[in-house]
Coordinates of C-alpha atoms in Angstrom, one line a residue:
M4 CA 0.0 -0.1 0.1
S5 CA 1.5 3.4 -1.0
I6 CA 1.7 6.5 1.2
D7 CA 1.4 10.1 -0.1
V8 CA 4.9 11.5 0.2
S9 CA 3.5 14.6 1.9
V10 CA 2.6 12.4 4.9
R11 CA 6.2 12.0 5.6
T12 CA 7.9 15.2 4.1
G13 CA 5.4 17.9 5.1
H14 CA 5.2 19.1 1.7
P15 CA 1.9 20.0 -0.1
A16 CA -0.2 16.9 -1.0
S17 CA 1.2 14.9 -3.9
V18 CA -0.7 13.9 -6.8
W19 CA 2.0 11.9 -8.6
L20 CA 4.3 10.5 -6.0
A21 CA 3.8 8.0 -3.1
Q22 CA 6.0 6.3 -0.7
L23 CA 6.2 2.5 -1.6
R24 CA 7.5 1.7 1.9
P25 CA 8.2 3.5 5.1
R26 CA 10.8 6.2 4.5
P27 CA 14.2 5.6 6.5
D28 CA 15.0 8.4 8.9
R29 CA 18.2 9.2 7.3
P30 CA 18.1 7.9 3.7
H31 CA 21.2 7.6 1.8
G32 CA 19.4 8.2 -1.6
R33 CA 15.9 8.1 -3.3
V34 CA 14.7 5.5 -5.9
V35 CA 11.9 6.8 -8.1
M36 CA 9.9 3.9 -9.7
L37 CA 7.9 4.4 -12.9
P38 CA 5.7 1.5 -13.9
H39 CA 4.4 -0.1 -17.2
S40 CA 1.4 0.6 -19.2
G41 CA -1.8 0.2 -17.6
A42 CA -0.2 -0.2 -14.2
G43 CA 0.2 1.7 -11.0
P44 CA 3.4 1.9 -8.8
N45 CA 2.2 -0.9 -6.4
T46 CA 2.8 -3.5 -9.1
L47 CA 6.5 -2.8 -8.6
L48 CA 6.3 -3.6 -4.8
P49 CA 8.1 -7.0 -5.4
V50 CA 11.1 -5.2 -6.5
A51 CA 10.7 -2.2 -4.2
A52 CA 10.6 -4.5 -1.1
R53 CA 14.1 -5.8 -2.1
I54 CA 15.9 -2.5 -2.5
P55 CA 18.3 -1.8 0.6
D56 CA 16.6 -0.2 3.4
R57 CA 18.9 2.8 3.3
Y58 CA 17.1 4.1 0.4
E59 CA 13.6 6.0 0.1
V60 CA 11.5 4.4 -2.5
V61 CA 8.8 6.5 -4.2
G62 CA 6.5 5.3 -6.8
V63 CA 4.9 7.4 -9.6
T64 CA 1.1 7.1 -10.2
L65 CA -0.2 8.1 -13.6
P66 CA -3.9 9.1 -14.0
G67 CA -6.7 6.5 -14.2
R68 CA -5.2 4.0 -11.6
E69 CA -4.8 3.2 -8.0
R70 CA -5.3 6.2 -5.9
R71 CA -6.0 8.2 -9.1
F72 CA -8.5 5.8 -10.4
G73 CA -11.3 8.3 -11.0
E74 CA -9.2 10.5 -13.2
A75 CA -9.2 10.4 -17.1
P76 CA -6.0 8.4 -18.1
E77 CA -5.1 10.6 -21.2
I78 CA -2.1 12.9 -20.6
G79 CA 0.6 14.3 -23.0
P80 CA 4.5 14.0 -22.6
Q81 CA 5.0 17.6 -21.8
A82 CA 2.3 17.7 -18.9
L83 CA 3.5 14.4 -17.6
V84 CA 7.2 15.7 -17.5
A85 CA 6.4 19.2 -16.0
E86 CA 4.0 18.0 -13.4
L87 CA 6.2 15.1 -12.3
L88 CA 9.3 17.4 -12.1
D89 CA 7.4 20.0 -10.0
E90 CA 6.6 17.4 -7.4
L91 CA 10.1 15.9 -7.4
A92 CA 11.6 19.5 -6.9
A93 CA 9.6 19.9 -3.7
L94 CA 11.1 16.8 -2.1
P95 CA 14.2 17.1 0.1
P96 CA 17.3 16.8 -2.2
L97 CA 18.8 13.3 -2.2
P98 CA 20.9 11.3 -4.6
T99 CA 18.4 9.8 -6.9
V100 CA 18.1 6.8 -9.3
L101 CA 15.1 6.7 -11.7
F102 CA 13.9 3.1 -12.3
G103 CA 11.3 2.6 -15.3
H104 CA 9.8 -0.5 -16.7
S105 CA 8.4 -0.5 -20.2
L106 CA 6.5 2.9 -20.6
G107 CA 8.1 3.9 -17.3
A108 CA 11.5 3.6 -18.8
S109 CA 10.5 6.1 -21.5
A110 CA 9.1 8.4 -19.0
A111 CA 12.2 8.2 -16.8
V112 CA 14.4 9.2 -19.8
A113 CA 11.9 12.1 -20.7
L114 CA 12.4 13.4 -17.1
A115 CA 16.2 13.1 -17.1
Q116 CA 16.4 14.9 -20.6
A117 CA 14.3 17.8 -19.6
S118 CA 16.1 18.2 -16.3
P119 CA 19.4 16.4 -15.9
Q120 CA 19.6 17.4 -12.4
V121 CA 16.7 15.2 -11.4
C122 CA 18.8 12.2 -11.1
A123 CA 22.3 10.6 -10.8
A124 CA 21.6 7.6 -13.0
L125 CA 18.9 5.6 -14.9
V126 CA 18.0 1.9 -14.7
L127 CA 15.7 1.2 -17.7
S128 CA 13.8 -2.1 -18.0
A129 CA 12.1 -3.9 -20.9
Q130 CA 12.2 -0.9 -23.4
S131 CA 14.2 0.4 -26.2
P132 CA 14.6 4.0 -27.3
G133 CA 12.1 3.5 -30.1
G134 CA 9.7 1.7 -27.7
S135 CA 8.3 -1.8 -27.8
L136 CA 5.6 -3.4 -30.0
A137 CA 3.2 -1.4 -27.9
T138 CA 4.2 1.7 -29.6
R139 CA 4.6 0.6 -33.2
R140 CA 0.9 1.3 -34.4
E141 CA -0.9 4.3 -34.6
E142 CA -4.5 3.1 -33.7
W143 CA -5.4 0.5 -31.1
P144 CA -8.9 -1.1 -31.3
D145 CA -9.9 -3.3 -28.3
S146 CA -8.9 -6.4 -30.3
A147 CA -5.4 -5.3 -30.7
L148 CA -5.1 -4.1 -27.2
R149 CA -6.4 -7.6 -26.0
D150 CA -3.4 -9.2 -28.3
L151 CA -1.0 -7.0 -26.7
L152 CA -2.1 -8.1 -23.1
A153 CA -1.7 -11.7 -24.2
L154 CA 1.8 -11.0 -25.6
G155 CA 2.9 -9.4 -22.4
G156 CA 1.2 -11.8 -20.0
G157 CA 0.3 -11.0 -16.5
T158 CA -3.3 -9.9 -16.9
S159 CA -5.9 -12.0 -15.2
A160 CA -8.4 -13.5 -17.5
A161 CA -11.2 -12.8 -14.8
I162 CA -10.5 -9.2 -15.2
L163 CA -10.8 -9.4 -19.0
D164 CA -14.0 -11.4 -18.7
D165 CA -15.7 -8.6 -16.6
P166 CA -17.2 -6.0 -18.9
V167 CA -16.7 -3.1 -16.5
W168 CA -13.2 -4.0 -15.5
R169 CA -12.2 -4.9 -19.1
N170 CA -13.4 -1.5 -20.4
H171 CA -11.4 0.3 -17.7
V172 CA -8.3 -1.8 -18.4
L173 CA -8.4 -1.2 -22.2
T174 CA -9.1 2.6 -21.7
V175 CA -6.1 3.1 -19.5
L176 CA -3.9 0.7 -21.6
R177 CA -4.8 2.6 -24.8
A178 CA -3.9 6.1 -23.3
D179 CA -0.6 4.6 -22.1
V180 CA 0.5 3.1 -25.4
L181 CA -0.3 6.3 -27.1
L182 CA 1.8 8.2 -24.5
S183 CA 4.6 5.7 -24.8
R184 CA 4.6 6.3 -28.6
R185 CA 4.8 10.0 -28.2
L186 CA 7.6 9.7 -25.5
A187 CA 9.6 7.6 -27.8
E188 CA 9.3 10.1 -30.6
R189 CA 11.0 12.5 -28.2
I190 CA 14.1 10.5 -27.1
P191 CA 16.3 11.3 -30.3
E192 CA 15.9 15.1 -29.5
R193 CA 18.9 15.0 -27.1
P194 CA 21.5 12.6 -25.7
V195 CA 21.1 11.2 -22.4
T196 CA 24.0 12.4 -20.2
H197 CA 23.4 9.9 -17.3
R198 CA 24.8 6.5 -16.8
I199 CA 22.3 4.0 -18.0
T200 CA 21.7 0.4 -16.9
V201 CA 19.5 -1.5 -19.2
L202 CA 17.6 -4.7 -18.1
G203 CA 15.4 -7.0 -19.9
G204 CA 13.9 -10.4 -20.4
A205 CA 15.5 -13.0 -22.7
D206 CA 12.1 -14.1 -23.8
D207 CA 10.2 -10.8 -24.0
L208 CA 7.7 -11.0 -26.9
L209 CA 7.1 -7.3 -26.7
L210 CA 10.6 -6.2 -26.9
P211 CA 13.4 -8.5 -28.3
A212 CA 16.4 -8.6 -26.0
A213 CA 18.7 -7.5 -28.9
E214 CA 17.0 -4.3 -29.1
L215 CA 18.2 -3.3 -25.5
D216 CA 21.7 -2.3 -26.9
A217 CA 20.1 0.5 -28.8
W218 CA 20.3 2.7 -25.8
Q219 CA 24.0 3.1 -26.4
D220 CA 23.1 5.3 -29.5
H221 CA 21.5 7.9 -27.3
A222 CA 23.9 7.8 -24.4
L223 CA 27.1 9.9 -23.7
H224 CA 28.4 7.3 -21.4
E225 CA 28.8 3.4 -22.1
T226 CA 25.6 1.8 -21.2
R227 CA 25.4 -1.6 -19.3
V228 CA 23.0 -4.2 -20.4
R229 CA 21.8 -7.3 -18.4
V230 CA 19.4 -9.9 -19.8
F231 CA 17.4 -12.0 -17.2
P232 CA 15.6 -15.3 -17.8
G233 CA 11.9 -14.6 -18.4
G234 CA 9.4 -12.5 -20.5
H235 CA 8.3 -8.8 -20.3
F236 CA 7.5 -9.1 -16.6
Y237 CA 10.7 -11.0 -15.9
L238 CA 11.3 -8.7 -12.9
F239 CA 8.5 -10.2 -10.8
D240 CA 10.1 -13.5 -10.6
E241 CA 11.3 -13.9 -7.1
H242 CA 14.9 -14.4 -8.0
N243 CA 15.0 -11.7 -10.6
A244 CA 13.2 -9.3 -8.4
A245 CA 16.1 -9.5 -5.9
E246 CA 18.6 -9.0 -8.6
V247 CA 16.8 -6.2 -10.3
A248 CA 16.7 -4.5 -6.8
A249 CA 20.6 -5.0 -6.6
E250 CA 21.1 -3.6 -10.1
I251 CA 19.1 -0.4 -8.8
A252 CA 21.0 -0.1 -5.6
A253 CA 24.3 -0.5 -7.6
A254 CA 23.5 2.4 -10.0
F255 CA 24.1 4.9 -7.3
P256 CA 27.6 6.5 -7.7
A257 CA 29.8 5.8 -4.8
T258 CA 30.0 9.6 -4.2
V259 CA 27.3 12.0 -5.5
A260 CA 25.8 15.3 -4.7
P261 CA 22.0 15.5 -3.9
T262 CA 20.0 15.8 -7.0
R263 CA 17.6 18.7 -7.5
T264 CA 15.1 19.3 -10.3
C265 CA 14.4 22.4 -12.3
P266 CA 10.7 22.8 -13.3
V267 CA 10.0 23.0 -17.0
S268 CA 7.1 24.8 -18.7
K269 CA 3.7 23.1 -19.1
E270 CA 2.9 24.8 -22.3
G271 CA 2.1 22.5 -25.2
S272 CA 1.1 19.8 -22.7
S273 CA -1.7 18.2 -24.8

């Protein structure tokens, strides 16, 4: 269960950010976790729980899910980046690593490109600079979205058999795959100045593992790629979850100054 970051920091109520576990009294750093399409940050709890206790772990909640369930899920890249950077800037400065899975990886890169001070390093999971199969078409009828869910795996048949839940899941997923496409289109605009660790599943049907190396073409530093056994949601395997958490912790530089974000304009946020 996530906790609004304002509960522990005394800052104004947060819309986007929530603690994924109790905040340590003197955190050594902060991990910001951005989930995949159709999901909220609580889906990343299996990994969050295994990150060393010395780090604060904060999850990002997009509209239309979890505590923002009643909101329309559609949002553009500019608004997403600007609003998230505003909230991150309100947090006490700490060395920060951004971890994003699938859509979340593209969003993490967008944040780092817009405000390099937002983090010290990036850990990107199950995504390439050009996106996955989820970004490679312009229109998504319900039938195509259901095929996409089948390829990715991890969605309960009971949810898809219920008309109300099926409609909600497909509405959120449609908004997210369109957002993912638009985020991918922005990545070539500028190089990524941070050190990048890239993770993926050997049997991912949405993103072949060979495409993970493409991040090197957009990075100023040498990227590190690690492929795990499993598919698109390889990170939820118990052994893999522990190893992914270790990779996130290892991304923190040995000595690094606290990171601080610079807000960006919300103009053109459609």
